[in-house]
Coordinates of C-alpha atoms in Angstrom, one line a residue:
Chain A
M155 CA -46.8 1.2 -8.7
Q156 CA -45.5 -2.4 -8.4
T157 CA -42.2 -1.5 -7.0
F158 CA -44.4 1.0 -4.6
I159 CA -46.5 -2.0 -3.0
Q160 CA -43.2 -4.2 -2.9
L161 CA -41.4 -1.8 -0.8
V162 CA -44.5 -1.0 1.4
V163 CA -45.0 -4.7 2.0
D164 CA -41.2 -5.4 2.7
G165 CA -41.3 -2.3 4.9
L166 CA -44.1 -3.7 6.9
S167 CA -42.3 -7.1 7.3
T168 CA -39.1 -5.2 8.2
G169 CA -41.0 -2.9 10.5
S170 CA -42.6 -6.1 12.2
I171 CA -39.3 -6.9 13.3
Y172 CA -38.8 -3.6 15.0
A173 CA -42.4 -3.8 16.5
A174 CA -41.5 -6.9 18.4
L175 CA -38.6 -5.5 20.0
A176 CA -40.2 -2.0 20.5
L177 CA -43.3 -4.1 22.0
A178 CA -40.9 -5.7 24.5
I179 CA -39.5 -2.1 25.4
V180 CA -42.8 -0.7 26.1
L181 CA -43.6 -4.0 28.2
V182 CA -40.6 -3.4 30.5
N183 CA -41.0 0.5 30.2
Q184 CA -44.5 0.1 31.5
A185 CA -43.6 -2.4 34.3
T186 CA -40.8 -0.6 35.4
G187 CA -40.5 2.9 34.2
L188 CA -37.1 1.9 32.9
I189 CA -35.7 2.1 29.0
N190 CA -34.1 -1.3 28.6
F191 CA -31.0 -0.9 26.3
A192 CA -30.5 -4.7 26.6
Q193 CA -33.4 -5.9 25.0
G194 CA -31.7 -6.2 21.7
G195 CA -28.9 -8.3 23.4
I196 CA -31.6 -10.7 25.1
A197 CA -33.4 -11.3 21.7
V198 CA -30.1 -12.1 20.0
L199 CA -29.3 -14.6 23.2
S200 CA -32.6 -16.2 22.1
A201 CA -32.0 -16.6 18.8
Y202 CA -28.8 -18.5 19.7
I203 CA -30.6 -20.5 21.9
A204 CA -33.2 -21.3 19.4
Y205 CA -30.4 -22.2 16.8
Q206 CA -28.6 -24.5 19.5
F207 CA -31.9 -26.6 20.1
T208 CA -32.1 -26.9 16.2
V209 CA -28.5 -28.3 16.3
W210 CA -29.7 -30.6 18.8
G211 CA -32.3 -31.8 16.7
L212 CA -35.5 -30.3 17.6
P213 CA -37.8 -29.3 14.8
L214 CA -37.6 -25.3 14.2
I215 CA -41.0 -24.5 15.5
L216 CA -40.4 -26.4 18.8
A217 CA -37.0 -25.0 18.9
I218 CA -38.4 -21.5 18.9
L219 CA -41.3 -21.9 21.3
A220 CA -38.7 -23.8 23.8
S221 CA -36.4 -20.7 23.4
V222 CA -39.4 -18.6 24.3
V223 CA -40.0 -20.4 27.4
V224 CA -36.1 -20.2 28.4
S225 CA -36.0 -16.5 27.6
F226 CA -39.0 -16.0 29.7
F227 CA -36.9 -17.3 32.5
I228 CA -33.8 -15.5 31.8
G229 CA -35.8 -12.2 31.7
A230 CA -37.3 -12.8 35.0
F231 CA -33.9 -13.8 36.4
I232 CA -32.1 -10.8 35.2
E233 CA -35.1 -8.7 36.9
R234 CA -34.8 -10.6 40.3
Y235 CA -31.0 -11.0 40.7
L236 CA -29.7 -7.8 38.8
M237 CA -32.2 -5.0 38.2
R238 CA -33.9 -5.2 41.3
R239 CA -31.2 -3.6 43.0
F240 CA -31.3 -0.6 40.8
E241 CA -35.0 -0.2 40.6
K242 CA -35.5 2.1 43.6
G243 CA -32.3 4.0 42.9
D244 CA -31.2 6.6 40.1
P245 CA -33.4 5.8 36.9
D246 CA -29.8 6.8 34.9
T247 CA -27.9 4.4 36.9
A248 CA -30.5 1.7 36.1
V249 CA -30.1 2.5 32.3
V250 CA -26.4 2.2 32.3
V251 CA -26.9 -0.9 33.8
T252 CA -28.9 -2.1 31.1
I253 CA -26.0 -0.7 28.8
G254 CA -23.7 -3.1 30.6
L255 CA -25.8 -5.9 30.2
L256 CA -26.1 -5.3 26.5
T257 CA -22.3 -5.4 26.5
L258 CA -22.4 -8.5 28.9
I259 CA -24.9 -10.6 27.0
T260 CA -23.4 -9.5 23.5
G261 CA -20.1 -10.8 24.9
I262 CA -21.5 -13.9 26.0
C263 CA -22.7 -15.0 22.8
A264 CA -19.6 -14.1 21.1
W265 CA -17.8 -16.3 23.6
I266 CA -20.3 -19.3 23.2
W267 CA -20.8 -19.1 19.4
S268 CA -18.1 -16.7 18.3
Y269 CA -18.5 -13.9 16.0
N270 CA -18.9 -15.8 13.0
N271 CA -22.2 -15.7 10.9
L272 CA -24.6 -18.6 11.2
Q273 CA -27.3 -19.7 9.2
F274 CA -30.6 -19.5 11.0
P275 CA -33.6 -21.6 9.1
S276 CA -36.6 -19.5 8.3
L277 CA -39.9 -20.4 9.7
F278 CA -41.7 -19.6 6.7
P279 CA -41.2 -21.2 3.0
L280 CA -39.0 -19.2 0.7
D281 CA -42.0 -19.0 -1.8
T282 CA -43.4 -15.7 -3.3
V283 CA -47.1 -14.6 -4.0
T284 CA -48.3 -11.9 -6.2
I285 CA -50.4 -9.2 -4.9
F286 CA -51.2 -6.5 -7.0
G287 CA -48.7 -7.3 -9.5
A288 CA -46.1 -7.2 -6.8
V289 CA -44.0 -10.0 -5.8
V290 CA -44.1 -10.5 -2.2
S291 CA -42.4 -13.0 -0.1
V292 CA -44.4 -15.5 2.1
R293 CA -41.8 -14.7 4.8
S294 CA -42.7 -11.1 4.7
L295 CA -46.4 -11.8 5.2
G296 CA -45.9 -14.5 7.8
T297 CA -43.4 -12.2 9.7
I298 CA -46.4 -9.3 9.7
F299 CA -49.0 -11.8 10.8
V300 CA -46.9 -13.2 13.7
I301 CA -46.4 -9.5 15.2
V302 CA -50.2 -8.6 14.5
V303 CA -51.3 -11.8 16.4
I304 CA -48.8 -10.9 19.3
M305 CA -49.8 -7.3 19.6
L306 CA -53.7 -8.3 19.8
I307 CA -52.8 -10.7 22.6
L308 CA -50.6 -8.2 24.2
Q309 CA -53.5 -5.4 24.1
G310 CA -55.7 -8.5 25.2
L311 CA -53.6 -9.1 28.1
F312 CA -53.1 -5.7 29.5
L313 CA -56.7 -4.6 28.9
G314 CA -58.7 -7.7 29.5
T315 CA -57.0 -9.7 32.3
K316 CA -56.4 -9.4 36.0
L317 CA -52.7 -10.1 35.2
G318 CA -52.5 -7.2 32.9
L319 CA -54.5 -4.9 35.2
A320 CA -51.9 -5.7 38.0
L321 CA -48.9 -5.2 35.7
R322 CA -50.2 -1.8 34.9
A323 CA -51.1 -1.1 38.7
V324 CA -47.5 -1.8 39.5
A325 CA -46.1 0.3 36.6
I326 CA -48.3 3.3 37.5
N327 CA -47.5 3.3 41.4
P328 CA -45.7 0.8 42.9
E329 CA -46.2 1.5 46.1
S330 CA -50.1 1.8 46.4
A331 CA -50.0 -1.5 44.3
S332 CA -48.0 -3.1 47.1
F333 CA -50.6 -1.9 49.8
S334 CA -53.4 -3.4 47.7
G335 CA -51.8 -6.6 48.1
L336 CA -50.2 -7.3 44.9
K337 CA -46.8 -8.9 44.8
V338 CA -44.8 -6.1 43.1
G339 CA -41.7 -8.2 42.9
R340 CA -43.4 -11.1 41.4
L341 CA -45.3 -8.8 38.7
L342 CA -41.8 -7.2 37.8
M343 CA -40.4 -10.5 37.1
V344 CA -43.1 -11.5 35.4
G345 CA -42.9 -8.3 33.1
W346 CA -39.3 -8.7 32.2
G347 CA -39.7 -12.3 31.4
L348 CA -42.9 -11.5 28.9
A349 CA -40.5 -9.0 27.6
A350 CA -37.8 -11.5 27.2
A351 CA -40.2 -13.9 25.5
L352 CA -41.1 -11.1 23.2
G353 CA -37.5 -10.6 22.1
A354 CA -37.0 -14.2 21.5
V355 CA -39.8 -14.1 18.9
A356 CA -38.1 -11.0 17.4
G357 CA -34.7 -12.8 17.5
A358 CA -36.5 -15.8 15.6
M359 CA -38.1 -13.6 13.0
V360 CA -34.8 -11.4 12.3
A361 CA -32.3 -14.0 12.2
P362 CA -33.0 -15.5 9.0
Q363 CA -32.9 -12.3 7.0
L364 CA -29.5 -11.3 8.7
T365 CA -27.6 -14.3 9.7
L366 CA -27.0 -15.0 13.2
T367 CA -24.4 -12.6 14.6
P368 CA -23.9 -11.1 18.2
G369 CA -24.2 -7.8 17.1
M370 CA -27.4 -8.8 14.7
M371 CA -29.9 -6.6 17.0
D372 CA -28.1 -3.5 17.4
G373 CA -29.5 -1.7 14.4
A374 CA -33.0 -3.3 15.0
L375 CA -32.8 -2.0 18.6
V376 CA -32.1 1.6 17.4
Y377 CA -35.1 1.7 15.1
A378 CA -37.1 -0.3 17.9
L379 CA -36.1 2.6 20.3
A380 CA -37.3 5.2 17.7
A381 CA -40.5 3.6 17.2
V382 CA -40.9 3.6 20.9
I383 CA -40.3 7.4 21.2
I384 CA -42.7 8.1 18.2
G385 CA -45.6 5.9 19.2
G386 CA -45.4 6.9 23.0
L387 CA -43.9 4.9 25.6
S388 CA -47.6 4.1 27.1
S389 CA -48.8 2.5 24.0
P390 CA -48.5 -1.2 22.4
L391 CA -50.4 -0.1 19.6
G392 CA -48.6 3.1 19.1
A393 CA -45.2 1.3 19.1
V394 CA -46.4 -1.2 16.2
V395 CA -47.7 1.5 14.2
A396 CA -44.6 3.6 14.7
A397 CA -42.4 0.7 13.9
W398 CA -44.5 -0.1 10.6
L399 CA -44.2 3.7 9.6
I400 CA -40.6 3.6 9.8
G401 CA -40.0 0.3 8.0
V402 CA -42.2 1.5 5.1
L403 CA -41.0 5.2 5.0
E404 CA -37.4 4.1 5.4
N405 CA -37.8 2.0 2.3
L406 CA -39.4 4.3 0.6
A407 CA -36.8 7.1 1.2
A408 CA -34.0 4.6 0.2
V409 CA -35.5 4.3 -3.3
Y410 CA -37.2 7.8 -4.0
V411 CA -34.8 10.0 -2.2
P412 CA -31.3 9.8 -3.9
F413 CA -29.2 11.6 -1.2
I414 CA -30.5 8.9 1.5
G415 CA -30.1 5.9 -0.5
Y416 CA -29.3 2.4 1.0
D417 CA -26.8 3.5 3.4
L418 CA -28.1 6.7 4.8
R419 CA -31.7 5.1 5.3
I420 CA -31.0 4.7 9.1
A421 CA -31.2 8.5 9.6
V422 CA -35.0 8.1 8.5
P423 CA -36.4 7.2 11.8
F424 CA -34.6 10.1 13.3
I425 CA -35.6 12.7 11.0
L426 CA -39.2 11.1 11.7
L427 CA -38.4 11.3 15.4
F428 CA -37.4 14.9 15.6
I429 CA -40.5 16.3 13.4
V430 CA -42.9 14.1 16.1
L431 CA -41.3 15.0 18.9
I432 CA -41.2 18.8 18.2
L433 CA -44.9 18.6 17.2
R434 CA -46.3 16.3 20.1
P435 CA -43.6 15.5 22.8
Q436 CA -45.2 12.9 24.3
G437 CA -45.4 10.6 20.9
L438 CA -48.6 10.0 18.7
F439 CA -50.2 7.6 20.9
G440 CA -48.9 8.5 24.2
R441 CA -50.2 10.3 27.6
K442 CA -48.8 13.5 28.8
V443 CA -46.9 12.9 32.0
V444 CA -47.3 15.7 34.5
V445 CA -44.5 16.0 37.0
R446 CA -45.1 17.4 40.3
V447 CA -42.9 18.9 42.8
Chain B
M181 CA -6.1 9.7 60.4
T182 CA -7.4 13.4 60.9
T183 CA -3.9 15.0 60.9
A184 CA -3.1 13.2 57.5
T185 CA -6.0 14.8 55.9
G186 CA -5.5 18.2 57.8
I187 CA -2.3 18.5 56.2
L188 CA -3.6 17.6 52.8
Q189 CA -5.9 20.6 53.1
R190 CA -3.6 23.2 53.8
P191 CA -3.3 25.4 51.0
W192 CA 0.5 25.4 50.8
V193 CA 0.5 21.7 50.4
R194 CA -2.0 21.8 47.6
W195 CA 0.2 24.4 45.7
A196 CA 3.2 22.2 46.2
G197 CA 1.4 19.2 45.0
L198 CA 0.1 21.0 41.9
A199 CA 4.0 22.5 41.3
L200 CA 5.4 18.7 41.7
G201 CA 2.7 17.7 39.2
V202 CA 3.5 20.2 36.8
I203 CA 7.2 19.3 37.0
L204 CA 6.5 15.5 36.8
A205 CA 4.5 16.5 33.7
I206 CA 7.5 18.4 32.2
V207 CA 10.1 15.8 33.2
L208 CA 8.6 12.6 33.0
P209 CA 8.0 12.5 29.0
L210 CA 11.7 13.0 28.7
V211 CA 12.4 10.2 30.7
F212 CA 9.8 7.7 29.4
D213 CA 10.3 5.6 26.0
A214 CA 8.3 6.5 23.0
G215 CA 5.8 3.5 23.7
T216 CA 4.8 4.7 27.3
N217 CA 4.7 8.3 25.9
S218 CA 2.2 7.5 23.2
T219 CA 0.0 5.3 25.8
L220 CA 0.0 7.9 28.1
A221 CA -1.1 10.6 25.1
R222 CA -3.9 8.4 24.3
I223 CA -5.0 8.2 27.8
G224 CA -4.8 12.0 27.6
V225 CA -7.1 12.1 24.8
F226 CA -9.9 9.7 26.1
A227 CA -9.6 11.5 29.6
V228 CA -10.7 14.7 28.0
A229 CA -13.4 12.9 25.9
V230 CA -14.6 11.3 29.2
L231 CA -14.5 14.9 30.8
G232 CA -17.0 15.9 28.1
L233 CA -19.2 13.3 28.8
N234 CA -19.1 13.9 32.5
V235 CA -20.2 17.3 32.2
I236 CA -23.6 16.3 30.6
M237 CA -24.0 12.6 32.2
G238 CA -21.9 12.9 35.5
Y239 CA -22.8 16.6 36.6
T240 CA -26.2 17.2 34.8
G241 CA -27.5 13.6 34.9
Q242 CA -28.9 13.4 31.2
V243 CA -28.0 9.8 29.6
M244 CA -25.7 10.7 26.8
L245 CA -24.8 8.0 24.3
G246 CA -23.2 9.8 21.5
Q247 CA -20.5 11.5 23.0
I248 CA -17.9 9.9 20.2
F249 CA -20.1 11.5 17.7
F250 CA -18.4 14.7 18.6
V251 CA -15.0 13.3 19.3
G252 CA -15.1 12.0 15.7
L253 CA -16.4 15.5 14.3
G254 CA -13.6 17.2 15.9
A255 CA -11.2 14.8 14.6
Y256 CA -12.5 15.0 11.1
I257 CA -12.7 18.8 11.2
T258 CA -8.9 18.8 12.3
A259 CA -8.2 16.2 9.6
Y260 CA -9.8 18.2 6.7
G261 CA -8.3 21.4 7.9
V262 CA -4.7 20.0 7.9
S263 CA -5.5 18.5 4.5
Q264 CA -6.3 22.0 3.2
E265 CA -3.2 23.4 5.0
W266 CA -4.9 25.9 7.0
N267 CA -3.3 27.3 9.8
I268 CA -3.2 25.4 12.8
I269 CA -4.4 27.3 15.3
L270 CA -7.3 28.2 12.8
V271 CA -8.1 24.4 12.6
F272 CA -8.0 24.4 16.4
I273 CA -10.4 26.9 16.5
L274 CA -12.7 25.6 13.9
A275 CA -12.6 22.1 15.5
L276 CA -13.8 23.5 18.8
A277 CA -16.4 26.0 17.6
L278 CA -18.0 23.7 14.8
T279 CA -18.4 20.8 17.0
A280 CA -20.2 23.2 19.7
L281 CA -22.3 24.4 17.1
V282 CA -23.4 21.1 16.0
G283 CA -24.0 20.2 19.6
L284 CA -25.7 23.4 20.2
V285 CA -28.3 22.5 17.3
I286 CA -28.7 19.2 18.7
A287 CA -29.2 19.9 22.1
L288 CA -32.0 22.6 21.5
A289 CA -33.9 19.7 19.8
A290 CA -32.7 17.0 22.2
A291 CA -33.3 18.8 25.4
R292 CA -36.8 19.5 24.9
L293 CA -37.6 16.0 25.3
G294 CA -36.4 15.4 28.6
G295 CA -35.5 12.1 30.4
L296 CA -34.7 9.0 28.4
A297 CA -35.5 10.5 25.0
I298 CA -32.4 12.6 25.1
A299 CA -30.7 9.0 25.6
M300 CA -32.3 7.6 22.6
V301 CA -31.7 10.9 20.2
T302 CA -28.0 10.8 21.3
I303 CA -27.9 7.0 20.5
A304 CA -28.8 8.1 17.0
L305 CA -25.6 10.1 16.6
P306 CA -23.0 7.7 16.5
I307 CA -25.5 5.3 14.2
V308 CA -26.0 8.0 11.8
G309 CA -22.6 9.2 11.9
V310 CA -20.9 6.5 10.5
P311 CA -22.7 6.2 7.4
L312 CA -22.9 9.8 7.1
A313 CA -19.1 10.0 7.3
R314 CA -18.6 7.5 4.4
R315 CA -21.1 9.3 2.3
L316 CA -19.4 12.6 2.7
G317 CA -16.4 11.4 1.2
E318 CA -15.6 14.6 -0.4
F319 CA -14.8 15.8 3.0
T320 CA -14.2 12.6 5.2
G321 CA -12.3 10.2 2.6
G322 CA -15.1 8.0 2.9
S323 CA -14.3 4.6 4.3
Q324 CA -10.4 5.1 3.7
G325 CA -10.6 7.7 6.2
L326 CA -8.1 10.7 6.6
S327 CA -4.8 10.9 8.1
A328 CA -3.1 14.3 8.8
R329 CA 0.5 14.4 10.0
F330 CA 1.0 17.9 11.7
S331 CA 2.1 16.9 15.0
G332 CA 5.7 16.2 14.7
A333 CA 8.4 18.0 17.0
P334 CA 9.2 21.5 15.6
E335 CA 12.8 21.8 14.5
W336 CA 13.5 24.5 17.3
A337 CA 12.7 22.0 19.9
P338 CA 15.5 19.2 20.5
L339 CA 12.4 16.6 21.2
Y340 CA 11.2 13.3 19.3
D341 CA 7.8 13.4 18.0
D342 CA 6.2 11.2 20.8
Q343 CA 7.4 13.8 23.6
W344 CA 6.3 16.7 21.7
Q345 CA 2.6 15.1 21.3
L346 CA 2.5 14.3 24.7
Y347 CA 3.3 17.7 25.7
L348 CA 0.4 19.2 23.4
V349 CA -1.8 16.7 25.1
L350 CA -0.8 17.4 28.5
L351 CA -1.0 21.5 28.1
I352 CA -4.4 21.5 25.8
G353 CA -5.8 18.7 27.9
G354 CA -4.7 20.1 31.4
I355 CA -6.0 23.5 30.5
T356 CA -9.4 21.8 29.4
F357 CA -9.4 19.9 32.9
L358 CA -8.6 23.2 34.9
L359 CA -11.2 25.1 33.1
T360 CA -14.0 22.6 33.5
R361 CA -13.2 22.1 37.1
N362 CA -13.8 25.6 37.9
L363 CA -17.0 25.4 35.6
V364 CA -18.6 22.4 37.7
R365 CA -17.2 24.0 40.9
G366 CA -18.8 27.0 40.1
K367 CA -22.2 28.8 39.9
Y368 CA -23.1 26.7 36.6
G369 CA -22.2 23.7 38.5
R370 CA -24.5 24.2 41.1
A371 CA -27.4 24.6 38.7
F372 CA -26.1 21.5 36.9
A373 CA -26.7 19.7 40.1
I374 CA -30.0 21.0 41.0
V375 CA -31.1 19.9 37.4
K376 CA -29.5 16.7 37.9
E377 CA -31.5 16.0 41.2
N378 CA -34.9 17.0 40.2
E379 CA -35.8 19.2 37.1
A380 CA -39.1 20.3 38.6
V381 CA -37.6 21.5 41.5
A382 CA -34.8 23.4 39.6
A383 CA -37.7 25.0 37.6
S384 CA -39.6 26.0 40.8
M385 CA -36.4 27.6 41.8
G386 CA -36.2 29.8 38.7
I387 CA -33.5 27.6 37.2
S388 CA -34.5 26.8 33.8
P389 CA -33.6 22.8 33.0
Y390 CA -34.1 23.2 29.4
K391 CA -31.2 26.3 29.6
Y392 CA -28.7 24.3 31.4
K393 CA -29.1 20.9 29.5
V394 CA -28.7 22.7 26.4
L395 CA -25.5 24.4 28.0
A396 CA -24.0 21.2 29.5
F397 CA -24.6 19.7 26.3
T398 CA -23.1 22.4 24.1
I399 CA -20.1 22.1 26.4
A400 CA -20.0 18.3 26.4
A401 CA -19.8 18.6 22.4
L402 CA -17.0 21.4 22.6
I403 CA -14.9 19.3 24.8
G404 CA -15.6 16.2 22.6
G405 CA -14.1 18.5 20.0
V406 CA -11.0 19.2 22.0
S407 CA -10.5 15.7 22.4
G408 CA -11.1 15.0 18.6
F409 CA -8.3 17.6 17.9
L410 CA -6.1 15.8 20.3
Y411 CA -6.9 12.5 18.7
M412 CA -5.4 13.9 15.6
V413 CA -2.6 14.7 17.2
V414 CA -1.6 11.5 18.8
I415 CA -3.5 8.9 16.5
Q416 CA -3.0 11.0 13.2
Y417 CA -5.7 9.1 11.5
T418 CA -9.4 9.1 11.3
S419 CA -12.3 6.8 9.7
P420 CA -15.7 6.4 9.9
E421 CA -14.9 3.4 12.6
T422 CA -13.9 6.3 14.8
L423 CA -17.2 7.1 15.8
S424 CA -18.9 3.9 15.9
F425 CA -21.4 2.7 18.3
G426 CA -19.3 0.5 20.3
H427 CA -17.0 3.2 20.9
S428 CA -19.6 5.5 22.3
I429 CA -20.7 2.7 24.6
E430 CA -17.0 2.1 25.7
L431 CA -16.9 5.7 26.7
V432 CA -19.9 5.5 28.9
I433 CA -18.6 2.4 30.5
S434 CA -15.1 4.2 31.1
M435 CA -16.9 7.2 32.7
V436 CA -19.0 5.0 35.1
V437 CA -16.0 2.7 36.1
G438 CA -13.7 5.9 36.5
G439 CA -16.1 7.7 38.6
A440 CA -19.3 9.8 37.3
G441 CA -19.3 13.6 38.1
S442 CA -15.8 13.4 39.2
I443 CA -12.8 15.2 37.5
V444 CA -10.1 12.8 38.9
G445 CA -12.6 10.0 37.8
S446 CA -12.3 11.2 34.2
I447 CA -8.6 10.6 34.1
L448 CA -9.1 7.2 35.7
G449 CA -11.9 6.7 33.0
G450 CA -9.3 7.6 29.9
A451 CA -6.7 5.1 31.6
Y452 CA -9.6 2.2 31.8
Y453 CA -10.5 3.0 28.2
V454 CA -7.3 2.9 26.6
L455 CA -5.6 0.1 28.8
V456 CA -8.4 -2.5 29.9
P457 CA -9.3 -3.5 26.4
Q458 CA -5.6 -4.1 25.7
L459 CA -5.4 -6.3 29.0
T460 CA -8.6 -8.4 28.0
N461 CA -7.7 -8.5 24.3
I462 CA -4.3 -10.3 25.6
I463 CA -6.5 -12.6 27.5
D464 CA -8.8 -13.7 24.7
P465 CA -10.0 -11.3 22.0
N466 CA -13.6 -13.3 22.0
L467 CA -13.8 -12.6 26.0
T468 CA -13.3 -8.7 25.6
A469 CA -17.0 -7.6 25.3
M470 CA -18.0 -10.0 27.9
L471 CA -15.2 -9.0 30.3
Q472 CA -16.1 -5.3 29.7
G473 CA -19.8 -5.7 30.5
A474 CA -18.8 -7.9 33.6
I475 CA -16.6 -5.1 34.8
L476 CA -19.1 -2.3 34.4
L477 CA -21.7 -4.4 36.4
L478 CA -19.5 -5.2 39.2
V479 CA -18.3 -1.6 39.3
L480 CA -21.9 -0.6 39.5
F481 CA -22.8 -3.4 42.1
L482 CA -19.7 -3.1 44.4
L483 CA -18.4 0.5 44.0
P484 CA -21.2 2.9 42.4
G485 CA -19.0 6.0 42.9
G486 CA -16.5 4.3 40.3
L487 CA -12.7 3.7 40.9
V488 CA -12.3 7.2 42.2
S489 CA -14.2 6.3 45.4
L490 CA -12.0 3.6 45.8
P491 CA -9.7 5.3 48.6
R492 CA -12.7 6.8 50.4
V493 CA -14.5 3.0 50.9
I494 CA -11.0 1.6 52.1
R495 CA -10.8 4.6 54.5
R496 CA -14.3 4.1 55.7
L497 CA -13.6 0.2 56.0
V498 CA -10.2 0.7 58.0
R499 CA -11.6 3.6 60.3
R500 CA -14.5 1.1 61.2
G501 CA -11.9 -1.6 61.9
D502 CA -10.2 0.7 64.4
Q503 CA -13.2 2.3 66.2
G504 CA -14.4 -1.4 66.7
G505 CA -12.0 -1.9 69.6
G506 CA -12.6 1.7 71.3
P507 CA -15.0 2.3 74.2
G508 CA -18.3 3.6 73.2
T509 CA -17.9 2.9 69.7
R510 CA -21.1 1.3 69.0
S511 CA -23.0 4.4 69.2
Q512 CA -21.1 6.2 66.6
A513 CA -21.3 3.6 64.1
A514 CA -24.4 4.5 62.2
T515 CA -25.0 1.1 60.9
P516 CA -24.0 -2.4 61.7
Q517 CA -21.3 -3.4 59.7
P518 CA -19.6 -7.0 59.1
V519 CA -16.1 -5.8 59.7
A520 CA -16.9 -4.7 63.3
A521 CA -18.9 -7.9 63.8
S522 CA -16.1 -10.0 63.0
H523 CA -14.0 -8.0 65.7
P524 CA -13.0 -10.0 68.7
S525 CA -13.2 -6.9 71.0
T526 CA -16.7 -6.0 70.0
E527 CA -18.0 -9.4 70.4
R528 CA -16.6 -9.9 73.7
K529 CA -18.2 -6.1 74.5
Q530 CA -21.7 -7.7 73.2
D531 CA -21.4 -10.8 75.4
T532 CA -21.0 -8.6 78.8

């Protein structure tokens, strides 16, 4: 029982990291209808920027906040000067652009900071607390807490503010939105900026656990993509729940299913994905999209 | 200009060109040194892999990020069959049939999802494939990998190994290219194109997008199997590293840079896959990923059709330059272009 609780809490903690990336992907998808494969790369870049700020002597929490702000502008910049050209065209081309972007950003990180592992300090103390007999690290609890707060802010933003309403309007129908006087381009930039800022949070959370390398987020990105499909592309809540589900199930499967073990546990989200999609193609929390000719 | 293209379109010219190509393919491997031959053979291997990717992505418009998985699967089946000393023809058939079968099973599930979900399912293939290959050590040799030496020149042929291997690649790859070309130019190719253009329209015309997506996916996997077999012919060694995610992305980049939805573009893509990383590595290994990403984005910005569209783009620019001076050309040019604007005679005409 202790092991079980331990595994569940650890699973929720890693799941929270996938959730932060998944939220960023949902955000861009909701604003542009696009899957952004570069999201993991942007998060890595943000983590490196936060690292650089700490090297320059900023306290960790300020370094992370500064990298969140810088990342917002990087995201907005990418939308304005790169993605905008491809937004109206073939969506497949736009997806390939984000793949190129992923390669480019990873390459830039490798070029500036090299492929060597760097130590990134953790925001939370390395202490542990005991819950129901299981030893749980404060870092796990802190990560879970941060993600829940962000998810609530995002839900509030989308459902309770004018900006959120405008973002949703642009996503659903950019042309009508622009006829009603919304500045579509500006809103898309904000959407990308917010997504990059979220990615920065994910980067700062994941970097202490994995040590900082250019390819650090590749695995997390794949989990996040799986979470986004399982949760349904249109739902921030669904993405977070699915990410937690993946984190927990993966941990449990690694221990309780011998064939899977630690090296094959990355297959777990995809087995889950197949099951969910065959039963419910729009995802657990997603809306069904109707296509008209 | 027109006479030149007119001559190129005559049937006897095409046949002569084909014959010339075949003669070159037979003679050149005898002339080149071993290094060139093996580079050419590797280009052939990846040209076939890119060709398979083109069937599903270029022609049918489904983003596919796991093509390397099928290449690796074909390579592993070949290596295993050779290590069991099965007949090589049987190994070849198995490498194709099993890869196609796995492709079919995945496609049956993936094609249900539509759109970007296919991209996200296919991204899983190399990512799950690498630990799977390590885990199934009994068949795959685990992290050590498998090597198979079966492609040395036979004793009756007075050839070096590199020449024999290049001939095998040219023969098998050439047949694959020919069959694929016929496929995408025929009835199936038209159906693929309609599915790519608009799935809802395809469905309303009685063309089942699901059926054709599954078909294209399976053919892509099958061609990946051919490429995997050739991989073992040329490289003779495979390990989990063969099917890593990075290589899969590189294949997608190569396809786009060569030219999506193009037969010649597939060959250019294969050349890009083999040659450019070598070049960027010479400049600075730490820069390789950045240069690769930058090249892809530049191509998407400046040359969306890929390298294969370069002659067409140049021809268009040249033609605009030529016509700028002639009388009454302004009406013929559909769009205002910088080339014509800078042309002195055009400017003069506008002034008067």
